[in-house]
PDB file of C-alpha atoms and ligand atoms in Angstrom:
ATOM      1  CA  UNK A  67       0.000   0.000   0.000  1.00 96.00           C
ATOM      2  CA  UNK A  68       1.163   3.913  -1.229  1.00 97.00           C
ATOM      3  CA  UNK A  69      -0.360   6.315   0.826  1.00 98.00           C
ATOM      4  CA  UNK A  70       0.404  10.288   0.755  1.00 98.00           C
ATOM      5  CA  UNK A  71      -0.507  12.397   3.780  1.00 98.00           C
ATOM      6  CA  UNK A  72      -1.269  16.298   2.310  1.00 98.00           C
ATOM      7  CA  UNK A  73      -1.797  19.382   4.215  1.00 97.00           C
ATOM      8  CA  UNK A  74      -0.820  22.601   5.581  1.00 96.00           C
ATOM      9  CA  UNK A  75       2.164  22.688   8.308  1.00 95.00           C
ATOM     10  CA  UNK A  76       0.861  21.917  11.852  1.00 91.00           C
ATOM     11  CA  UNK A  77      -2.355  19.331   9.900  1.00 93.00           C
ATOM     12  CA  UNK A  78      -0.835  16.701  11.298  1.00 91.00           C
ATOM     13  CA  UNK A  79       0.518  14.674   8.879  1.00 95.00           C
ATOM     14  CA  UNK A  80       3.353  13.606  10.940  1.00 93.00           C
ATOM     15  CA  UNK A  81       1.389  12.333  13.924  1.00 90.00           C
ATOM     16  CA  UNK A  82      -1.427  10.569  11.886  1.00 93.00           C
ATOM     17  CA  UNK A  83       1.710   8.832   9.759  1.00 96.00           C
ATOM     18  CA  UNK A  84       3.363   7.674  12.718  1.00 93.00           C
ATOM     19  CA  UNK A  85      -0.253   6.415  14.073  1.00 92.00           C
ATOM     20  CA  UNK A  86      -1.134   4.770  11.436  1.00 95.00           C
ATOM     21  CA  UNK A  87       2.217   2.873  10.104  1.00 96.00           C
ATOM     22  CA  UNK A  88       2.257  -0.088  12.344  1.00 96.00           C
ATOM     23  CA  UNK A  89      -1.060  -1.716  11.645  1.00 96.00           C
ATOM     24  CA  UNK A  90      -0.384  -1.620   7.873  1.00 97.00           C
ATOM     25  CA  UNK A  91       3.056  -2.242   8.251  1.00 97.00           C
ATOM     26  CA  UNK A  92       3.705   0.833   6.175  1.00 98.00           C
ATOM     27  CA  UNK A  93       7.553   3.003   6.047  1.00 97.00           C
ATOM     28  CA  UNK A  94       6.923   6.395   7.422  1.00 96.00           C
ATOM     29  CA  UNK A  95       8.966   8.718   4.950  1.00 96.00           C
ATOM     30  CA  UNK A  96       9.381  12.204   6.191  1.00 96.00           C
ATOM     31  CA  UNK A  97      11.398  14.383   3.634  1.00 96.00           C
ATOM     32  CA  UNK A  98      11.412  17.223   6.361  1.00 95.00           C
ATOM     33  CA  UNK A  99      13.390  14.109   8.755  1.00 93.00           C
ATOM     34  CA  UNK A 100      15.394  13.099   6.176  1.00 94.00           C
ATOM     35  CA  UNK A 101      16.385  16.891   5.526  1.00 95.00           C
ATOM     36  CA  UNK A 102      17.172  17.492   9.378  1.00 92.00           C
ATOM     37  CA  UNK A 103      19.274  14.289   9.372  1.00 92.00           C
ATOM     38  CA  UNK A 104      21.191  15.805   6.548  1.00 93.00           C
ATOM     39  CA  UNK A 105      21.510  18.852   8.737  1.00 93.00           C
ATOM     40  CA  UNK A 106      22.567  16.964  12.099  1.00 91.00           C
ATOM     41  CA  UNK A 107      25.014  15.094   9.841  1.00 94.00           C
ATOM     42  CA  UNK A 108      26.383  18.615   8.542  1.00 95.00           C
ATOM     43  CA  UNK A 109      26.539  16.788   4.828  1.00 94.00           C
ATOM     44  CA  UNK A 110      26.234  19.033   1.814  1.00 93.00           C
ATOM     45  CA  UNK A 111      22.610  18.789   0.830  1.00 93.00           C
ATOM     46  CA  UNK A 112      22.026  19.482   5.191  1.00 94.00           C
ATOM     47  CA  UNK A 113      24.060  22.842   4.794  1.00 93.00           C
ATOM     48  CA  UNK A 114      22.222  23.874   1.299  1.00 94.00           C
ATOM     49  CA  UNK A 115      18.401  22.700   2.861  1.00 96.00           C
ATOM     50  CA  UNK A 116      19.317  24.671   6.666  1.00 94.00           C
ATOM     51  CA  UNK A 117      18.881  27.899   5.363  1.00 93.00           C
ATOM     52  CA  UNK A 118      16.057  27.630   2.779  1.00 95.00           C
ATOM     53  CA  UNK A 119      14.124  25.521   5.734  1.00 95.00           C
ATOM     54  CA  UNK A 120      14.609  27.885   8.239  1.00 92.00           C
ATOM     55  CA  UNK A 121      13.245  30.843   6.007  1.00 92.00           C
ATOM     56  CA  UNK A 122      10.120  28.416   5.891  1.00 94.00           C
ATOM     57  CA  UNK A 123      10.891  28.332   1.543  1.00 96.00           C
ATOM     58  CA  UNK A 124      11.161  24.396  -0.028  1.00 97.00           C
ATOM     59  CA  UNK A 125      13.915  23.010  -1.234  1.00 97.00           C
ATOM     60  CA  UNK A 126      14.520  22.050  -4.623  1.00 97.00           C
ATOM     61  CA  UNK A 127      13.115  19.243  -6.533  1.00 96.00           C
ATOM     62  CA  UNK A 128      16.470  17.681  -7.427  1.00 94.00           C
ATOM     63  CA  UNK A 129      17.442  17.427  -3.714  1.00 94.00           C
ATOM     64  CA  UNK A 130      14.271  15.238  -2.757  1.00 95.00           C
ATOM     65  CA  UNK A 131      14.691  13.555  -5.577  1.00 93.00           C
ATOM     66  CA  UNK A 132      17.867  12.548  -4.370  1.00 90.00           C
ATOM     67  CA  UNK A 133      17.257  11.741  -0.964  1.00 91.00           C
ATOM     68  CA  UNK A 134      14.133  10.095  -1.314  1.00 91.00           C
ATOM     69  CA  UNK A 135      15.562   7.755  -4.382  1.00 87.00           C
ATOM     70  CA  UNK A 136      18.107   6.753  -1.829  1.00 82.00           C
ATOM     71  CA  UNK A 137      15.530   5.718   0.781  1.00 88.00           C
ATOM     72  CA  UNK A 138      12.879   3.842  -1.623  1.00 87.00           C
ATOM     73  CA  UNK A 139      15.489   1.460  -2.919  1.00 84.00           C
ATOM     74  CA  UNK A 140      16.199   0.038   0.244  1.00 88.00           C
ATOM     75  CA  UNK A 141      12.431  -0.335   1.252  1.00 92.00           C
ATOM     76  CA  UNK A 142      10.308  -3.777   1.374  1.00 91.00           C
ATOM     77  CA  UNK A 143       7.385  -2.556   3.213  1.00 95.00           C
ATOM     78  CA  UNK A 144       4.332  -0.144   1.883  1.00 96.00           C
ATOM     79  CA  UNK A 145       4.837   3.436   2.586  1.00 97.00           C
ATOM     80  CA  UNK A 146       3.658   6.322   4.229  1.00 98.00           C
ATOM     81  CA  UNK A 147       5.070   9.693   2.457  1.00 98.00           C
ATOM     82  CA  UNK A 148       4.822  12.456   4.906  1.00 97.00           C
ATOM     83  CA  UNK A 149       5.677  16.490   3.409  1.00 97.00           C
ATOM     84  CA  UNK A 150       6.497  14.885  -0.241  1.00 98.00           C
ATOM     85  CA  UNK A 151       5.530  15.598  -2.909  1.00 98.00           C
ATOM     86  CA  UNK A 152       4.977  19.462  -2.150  1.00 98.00           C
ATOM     87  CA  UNK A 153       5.023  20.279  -5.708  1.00 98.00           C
ATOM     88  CA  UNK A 154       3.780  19.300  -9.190  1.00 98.00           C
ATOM     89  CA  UNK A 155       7.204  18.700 -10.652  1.00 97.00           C
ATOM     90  CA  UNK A 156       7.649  16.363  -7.513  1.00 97.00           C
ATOM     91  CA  UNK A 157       3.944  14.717  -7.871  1.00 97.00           C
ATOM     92  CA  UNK A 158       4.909  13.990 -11.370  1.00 96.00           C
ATOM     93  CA  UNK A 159       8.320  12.643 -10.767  1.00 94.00           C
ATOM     94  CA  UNK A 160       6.543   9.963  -8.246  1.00 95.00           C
ATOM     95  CA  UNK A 161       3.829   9.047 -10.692  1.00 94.00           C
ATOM     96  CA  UNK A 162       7.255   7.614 -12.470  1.00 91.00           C
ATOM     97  CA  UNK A 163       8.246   5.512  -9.955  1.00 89.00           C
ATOM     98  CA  UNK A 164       5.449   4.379  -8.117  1.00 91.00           C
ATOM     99  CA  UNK A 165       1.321   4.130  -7.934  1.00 94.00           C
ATOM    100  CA  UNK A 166      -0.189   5.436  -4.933  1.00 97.00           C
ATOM    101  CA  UNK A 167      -3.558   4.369  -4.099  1.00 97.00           C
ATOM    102  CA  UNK A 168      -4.703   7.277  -1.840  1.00 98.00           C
ATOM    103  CA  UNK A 169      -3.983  10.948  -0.387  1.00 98.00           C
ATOM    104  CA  UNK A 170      -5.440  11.649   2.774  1.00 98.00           C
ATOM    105  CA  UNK A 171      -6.390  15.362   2.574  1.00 98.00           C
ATOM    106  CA  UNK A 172      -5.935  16.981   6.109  1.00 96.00           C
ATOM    107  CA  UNK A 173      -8.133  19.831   6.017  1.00 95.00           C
ATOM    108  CA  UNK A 174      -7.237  22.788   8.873  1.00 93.00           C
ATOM    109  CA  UNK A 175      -7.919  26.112   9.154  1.00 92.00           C
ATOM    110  CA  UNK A 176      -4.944  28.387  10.031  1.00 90.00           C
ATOM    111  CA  UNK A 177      -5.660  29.605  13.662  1.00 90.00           C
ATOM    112  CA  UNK A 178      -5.468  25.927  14.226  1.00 89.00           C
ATOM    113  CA  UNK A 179      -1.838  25.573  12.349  1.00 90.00           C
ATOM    114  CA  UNK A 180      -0.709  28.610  14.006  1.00 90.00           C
ATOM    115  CA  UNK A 181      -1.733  27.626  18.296  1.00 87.00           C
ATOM    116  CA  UNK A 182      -0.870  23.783  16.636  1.00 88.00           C
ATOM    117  CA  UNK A 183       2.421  24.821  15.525  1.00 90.00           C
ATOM    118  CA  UNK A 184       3.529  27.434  17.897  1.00 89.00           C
ATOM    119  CA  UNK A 185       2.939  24.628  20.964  1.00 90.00           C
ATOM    120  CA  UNK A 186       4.528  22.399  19.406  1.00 90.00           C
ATOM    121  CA  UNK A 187       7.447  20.138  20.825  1.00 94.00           C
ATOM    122  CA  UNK A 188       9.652  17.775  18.273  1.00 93.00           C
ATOM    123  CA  UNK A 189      12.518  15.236  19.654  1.00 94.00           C
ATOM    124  CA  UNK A 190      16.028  15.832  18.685  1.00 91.00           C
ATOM    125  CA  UNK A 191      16.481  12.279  18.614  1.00 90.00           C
ATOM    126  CA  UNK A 192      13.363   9.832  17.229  1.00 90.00           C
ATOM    127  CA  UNK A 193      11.466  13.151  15.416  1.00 89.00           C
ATOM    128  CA  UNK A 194       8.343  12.112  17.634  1.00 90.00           C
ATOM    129  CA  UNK A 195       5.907  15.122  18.551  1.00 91.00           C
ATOM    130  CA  UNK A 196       4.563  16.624  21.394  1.00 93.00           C
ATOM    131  CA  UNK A 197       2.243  19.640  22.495  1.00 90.00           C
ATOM    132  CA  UNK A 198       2.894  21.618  25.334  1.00 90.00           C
ATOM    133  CA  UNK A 199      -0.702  22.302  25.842  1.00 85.00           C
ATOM    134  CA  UNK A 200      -2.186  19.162  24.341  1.00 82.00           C
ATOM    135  CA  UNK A 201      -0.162  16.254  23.909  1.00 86.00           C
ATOM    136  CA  UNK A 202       2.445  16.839  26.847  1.00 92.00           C
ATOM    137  CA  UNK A 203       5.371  14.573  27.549  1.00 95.00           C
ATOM    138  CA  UNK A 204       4.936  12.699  30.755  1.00 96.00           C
ATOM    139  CA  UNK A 205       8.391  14.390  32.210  1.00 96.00           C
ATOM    140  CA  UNK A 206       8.494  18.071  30.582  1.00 95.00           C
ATOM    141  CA  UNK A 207      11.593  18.220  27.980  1.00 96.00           C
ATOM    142  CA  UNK A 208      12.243  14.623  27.873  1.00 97.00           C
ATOM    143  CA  UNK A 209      10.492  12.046  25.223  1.00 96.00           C
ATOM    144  CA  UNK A 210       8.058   9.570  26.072  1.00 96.00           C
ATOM    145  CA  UNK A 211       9.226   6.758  23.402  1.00 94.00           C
ATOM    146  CA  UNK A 212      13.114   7.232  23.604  1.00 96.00           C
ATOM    147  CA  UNK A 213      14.136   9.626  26.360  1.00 97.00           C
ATOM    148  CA  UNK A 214      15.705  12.692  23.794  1.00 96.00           C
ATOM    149  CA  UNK A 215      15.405  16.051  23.993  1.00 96.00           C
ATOM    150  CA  UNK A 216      12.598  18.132  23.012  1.00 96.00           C
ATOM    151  CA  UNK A 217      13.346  21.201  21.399  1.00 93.00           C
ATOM    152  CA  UNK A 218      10.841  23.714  19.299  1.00 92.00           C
ATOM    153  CA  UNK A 219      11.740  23.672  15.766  1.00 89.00           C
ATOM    154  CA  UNK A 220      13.098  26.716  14.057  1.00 87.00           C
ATOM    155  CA  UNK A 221      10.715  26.796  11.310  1.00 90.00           C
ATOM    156  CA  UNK A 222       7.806  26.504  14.059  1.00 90.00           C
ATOM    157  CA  UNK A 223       8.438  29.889  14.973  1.00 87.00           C
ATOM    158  CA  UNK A 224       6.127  32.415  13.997  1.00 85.00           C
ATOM    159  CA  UNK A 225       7.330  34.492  11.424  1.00 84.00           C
ATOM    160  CA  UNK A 226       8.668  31.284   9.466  1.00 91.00           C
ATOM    161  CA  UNK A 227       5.039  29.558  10.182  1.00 92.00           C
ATOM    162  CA  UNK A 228       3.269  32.397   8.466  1.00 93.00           C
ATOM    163  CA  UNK A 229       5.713  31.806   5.607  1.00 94.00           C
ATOM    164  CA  UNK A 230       5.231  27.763   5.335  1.00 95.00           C
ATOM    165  CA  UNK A 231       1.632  28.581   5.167  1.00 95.00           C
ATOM    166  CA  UNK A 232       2.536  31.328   1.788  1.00 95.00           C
ATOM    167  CA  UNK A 233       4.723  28.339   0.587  1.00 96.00           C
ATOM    168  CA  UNK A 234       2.063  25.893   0.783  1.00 97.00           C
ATOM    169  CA  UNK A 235      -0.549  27.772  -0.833  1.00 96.00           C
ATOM    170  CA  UNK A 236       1.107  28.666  -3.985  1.00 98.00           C
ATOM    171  CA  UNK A 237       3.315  25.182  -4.363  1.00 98.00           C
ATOM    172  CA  UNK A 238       1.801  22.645  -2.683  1.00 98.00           C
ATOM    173  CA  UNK A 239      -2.058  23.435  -2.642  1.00 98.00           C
ATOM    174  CA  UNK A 240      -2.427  22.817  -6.486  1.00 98.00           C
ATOM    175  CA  UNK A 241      -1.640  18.888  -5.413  1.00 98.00           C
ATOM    176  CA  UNK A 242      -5.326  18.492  -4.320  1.00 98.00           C
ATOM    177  CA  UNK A 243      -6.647  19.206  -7.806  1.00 98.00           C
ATOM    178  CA  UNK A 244      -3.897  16.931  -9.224  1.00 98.00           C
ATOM    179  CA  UNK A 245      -4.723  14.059  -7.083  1.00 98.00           C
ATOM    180  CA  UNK A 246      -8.862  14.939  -7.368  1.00 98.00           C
ATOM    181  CA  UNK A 247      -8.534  14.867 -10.591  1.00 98.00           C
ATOM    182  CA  UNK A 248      -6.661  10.648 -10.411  1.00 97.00           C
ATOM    183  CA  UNK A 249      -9.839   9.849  -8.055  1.00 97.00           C
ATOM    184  CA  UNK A 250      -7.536   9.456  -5.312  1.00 98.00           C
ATOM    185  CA  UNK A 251      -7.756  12.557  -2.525  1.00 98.00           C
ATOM    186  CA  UNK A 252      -9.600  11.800   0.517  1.00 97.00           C
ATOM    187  CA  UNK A 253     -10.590  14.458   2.617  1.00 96.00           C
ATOM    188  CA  UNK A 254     -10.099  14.453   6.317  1.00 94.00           C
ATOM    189  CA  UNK A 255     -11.124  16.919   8.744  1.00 90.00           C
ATOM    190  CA  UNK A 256      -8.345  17.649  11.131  1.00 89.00           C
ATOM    191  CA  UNK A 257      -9.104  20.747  12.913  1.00 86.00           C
ATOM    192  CA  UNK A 258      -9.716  19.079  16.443  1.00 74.00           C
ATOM    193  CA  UNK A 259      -7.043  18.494  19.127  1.00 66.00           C
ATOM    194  CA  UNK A 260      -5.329  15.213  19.020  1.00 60.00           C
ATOM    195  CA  UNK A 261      -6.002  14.621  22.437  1.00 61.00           C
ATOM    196  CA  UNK A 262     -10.074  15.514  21.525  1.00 60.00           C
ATOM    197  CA  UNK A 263     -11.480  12.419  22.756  1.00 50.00           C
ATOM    198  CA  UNK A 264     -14.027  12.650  20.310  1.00 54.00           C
ATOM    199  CA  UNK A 265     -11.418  13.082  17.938  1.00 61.00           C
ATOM    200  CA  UNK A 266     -12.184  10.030  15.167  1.00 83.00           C
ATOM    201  CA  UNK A 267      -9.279  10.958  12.632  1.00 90.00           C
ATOM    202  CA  UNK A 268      -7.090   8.380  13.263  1.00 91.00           C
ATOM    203  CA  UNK A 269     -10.384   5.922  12.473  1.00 91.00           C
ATOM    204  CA  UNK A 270     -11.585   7.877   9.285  1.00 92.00           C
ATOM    205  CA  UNK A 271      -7.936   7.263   7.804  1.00 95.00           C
ATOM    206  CA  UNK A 272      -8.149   3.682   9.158  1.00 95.00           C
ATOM    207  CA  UNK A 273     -11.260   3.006   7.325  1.00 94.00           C
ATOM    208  CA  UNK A 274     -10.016   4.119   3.966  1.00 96.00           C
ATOM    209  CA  UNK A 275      -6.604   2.615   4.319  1.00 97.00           C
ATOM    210  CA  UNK A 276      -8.882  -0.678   5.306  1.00 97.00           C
ATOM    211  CA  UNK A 277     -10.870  -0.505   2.464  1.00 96.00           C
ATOM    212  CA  UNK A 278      -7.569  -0.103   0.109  1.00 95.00           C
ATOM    213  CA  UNK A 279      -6.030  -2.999   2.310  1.00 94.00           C
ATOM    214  CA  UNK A 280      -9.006  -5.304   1.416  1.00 94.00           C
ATOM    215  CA  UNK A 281      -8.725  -4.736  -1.987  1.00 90.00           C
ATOM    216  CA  UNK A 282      -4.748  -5.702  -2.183  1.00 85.00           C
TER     217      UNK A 282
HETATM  218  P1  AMP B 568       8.294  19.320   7.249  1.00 57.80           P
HETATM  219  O1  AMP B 568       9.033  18.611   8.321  1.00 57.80           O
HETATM  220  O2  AMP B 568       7.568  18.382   6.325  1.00 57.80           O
HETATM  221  O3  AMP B 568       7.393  20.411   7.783  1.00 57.80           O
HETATM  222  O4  AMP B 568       9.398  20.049   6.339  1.00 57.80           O
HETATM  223  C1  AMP B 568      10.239  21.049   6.865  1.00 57.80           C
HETATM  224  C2  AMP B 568      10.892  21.818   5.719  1.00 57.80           C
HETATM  225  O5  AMP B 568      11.694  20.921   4.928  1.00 57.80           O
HETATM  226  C3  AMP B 568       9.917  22.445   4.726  1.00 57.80           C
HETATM  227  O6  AMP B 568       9.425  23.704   5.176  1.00 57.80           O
HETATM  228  C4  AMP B 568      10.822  22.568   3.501  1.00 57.80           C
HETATM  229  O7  AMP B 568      11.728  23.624   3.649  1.00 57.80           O
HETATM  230  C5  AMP B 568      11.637  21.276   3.539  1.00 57.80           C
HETATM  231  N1  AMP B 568      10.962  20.165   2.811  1.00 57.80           N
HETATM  232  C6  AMP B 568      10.452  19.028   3.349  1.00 57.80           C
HETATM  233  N2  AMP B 568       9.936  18.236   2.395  1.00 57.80           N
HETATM  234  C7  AMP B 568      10.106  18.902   1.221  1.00 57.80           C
HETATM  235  C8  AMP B 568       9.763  18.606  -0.129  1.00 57.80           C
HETATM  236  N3  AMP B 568       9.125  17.476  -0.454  1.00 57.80           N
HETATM  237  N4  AMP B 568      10.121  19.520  -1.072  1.00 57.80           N
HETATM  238  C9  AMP B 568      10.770  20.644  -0.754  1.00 57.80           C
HETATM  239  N5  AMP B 568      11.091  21.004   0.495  1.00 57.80           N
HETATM  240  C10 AMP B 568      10.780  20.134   1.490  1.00 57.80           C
END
């Protein structure tokens, strides 16, 4: 199974993806993790990607392309792509090498990306994400799953937030057309807290990737 999570910074692609990956057995593929590796690591792409991240601006096609050809040659498993594509030129490059059978559509409005994103809480060391007001860490600073730090991203700061949002209307917005238009977007309503016990997100994304699962 090929699944796609789309939306705004702060929709929560990220924490559905990682919610959703063990029961399909799916790779979670984060090209914003992969990109902050390549930072940590100081490597050449890591240097060129720092400063176009932190102005909240994409980086460019060829770079993913690289990266992310890299990382799907090694995988057995169904994926999970998490921030890619973010682009036409990208969206086209993947219908190359692989058919995805859905793209969950988060659908937020931007009050919610900007308390979401301004809250939010990312370990340095397995990427997993917390909320200081709603999804807190059992011992403030430290991570639940693997005992890193927790440290606010730069590009979750303001300024750069109001920015993403710019960058994803004009590149990445035209996607949901594009995959409309393939019969393939799925549109999910993600505007409630993840810790919303009425939330049912996590079960409207299981239901469609149950349905796709049935038909394998
Ligand atoms: P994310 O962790 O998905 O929010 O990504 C953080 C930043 O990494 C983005 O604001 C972009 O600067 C860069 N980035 C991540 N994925 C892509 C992509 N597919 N294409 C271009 N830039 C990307």
């Amino acid at each position: 199974m090929k699944i796609i999570m789309l939306g705004a910074p702060g929709a929560g692609k990220g924490t559905y993806a990682k919610k959703l990956k063990g029961k399909y057995n799916l790779t979670h593929i984060s090209t914003g993790d992969l990109l902050r590796e390549a930072i940590v690591q100081k490597t050449p792409t890591g240097l060129k990607a720092k400063e176009l991240m932190d102005k909240g601006e994409l980086v460019p096609d060829e770079m993913i392309r690289d990266l992310l050809k890299e990382k799907l040659d090694k995988i057995e498993t169904g994926i999970i792509l998490d921030g890619f594509p973010r682009t036409i030129e990208q969206a086209e490059m993947l219908k190359e090498i692989a058919e995805i059978d859905a793209v969950l559509k988060f659908d937020v409005e931007k009050e919610t990306v900007l308390r979401r994103l301004a809250n939010r809480i990312t370990c340095k060391d397995c990427g997993e994400i917390f909320h200081t007001i709603s999804i807190k860490p059992e011992v403030e600073g430290i991570c639940d799953k693997c005992q890193g730090e927790l440290y606010q991203r730069e590009d979750d700061k303001e300024e750069t937030i109001l920015n993403r949002l710019k960058t994803y209307k004009e590149k990445t917005a035209p996607l949901e057309d594009f995959y409309k238009n393939l019969g393939i977007l799925k549109n999910i309503n993600a505007n409630l807290d993840m810790s919303d016990p009425k939330i049912t997100v996590v079960e409207e994304c299981q239901e469609i990737l149950d349905e796709i699962e049935n038909k394998l």
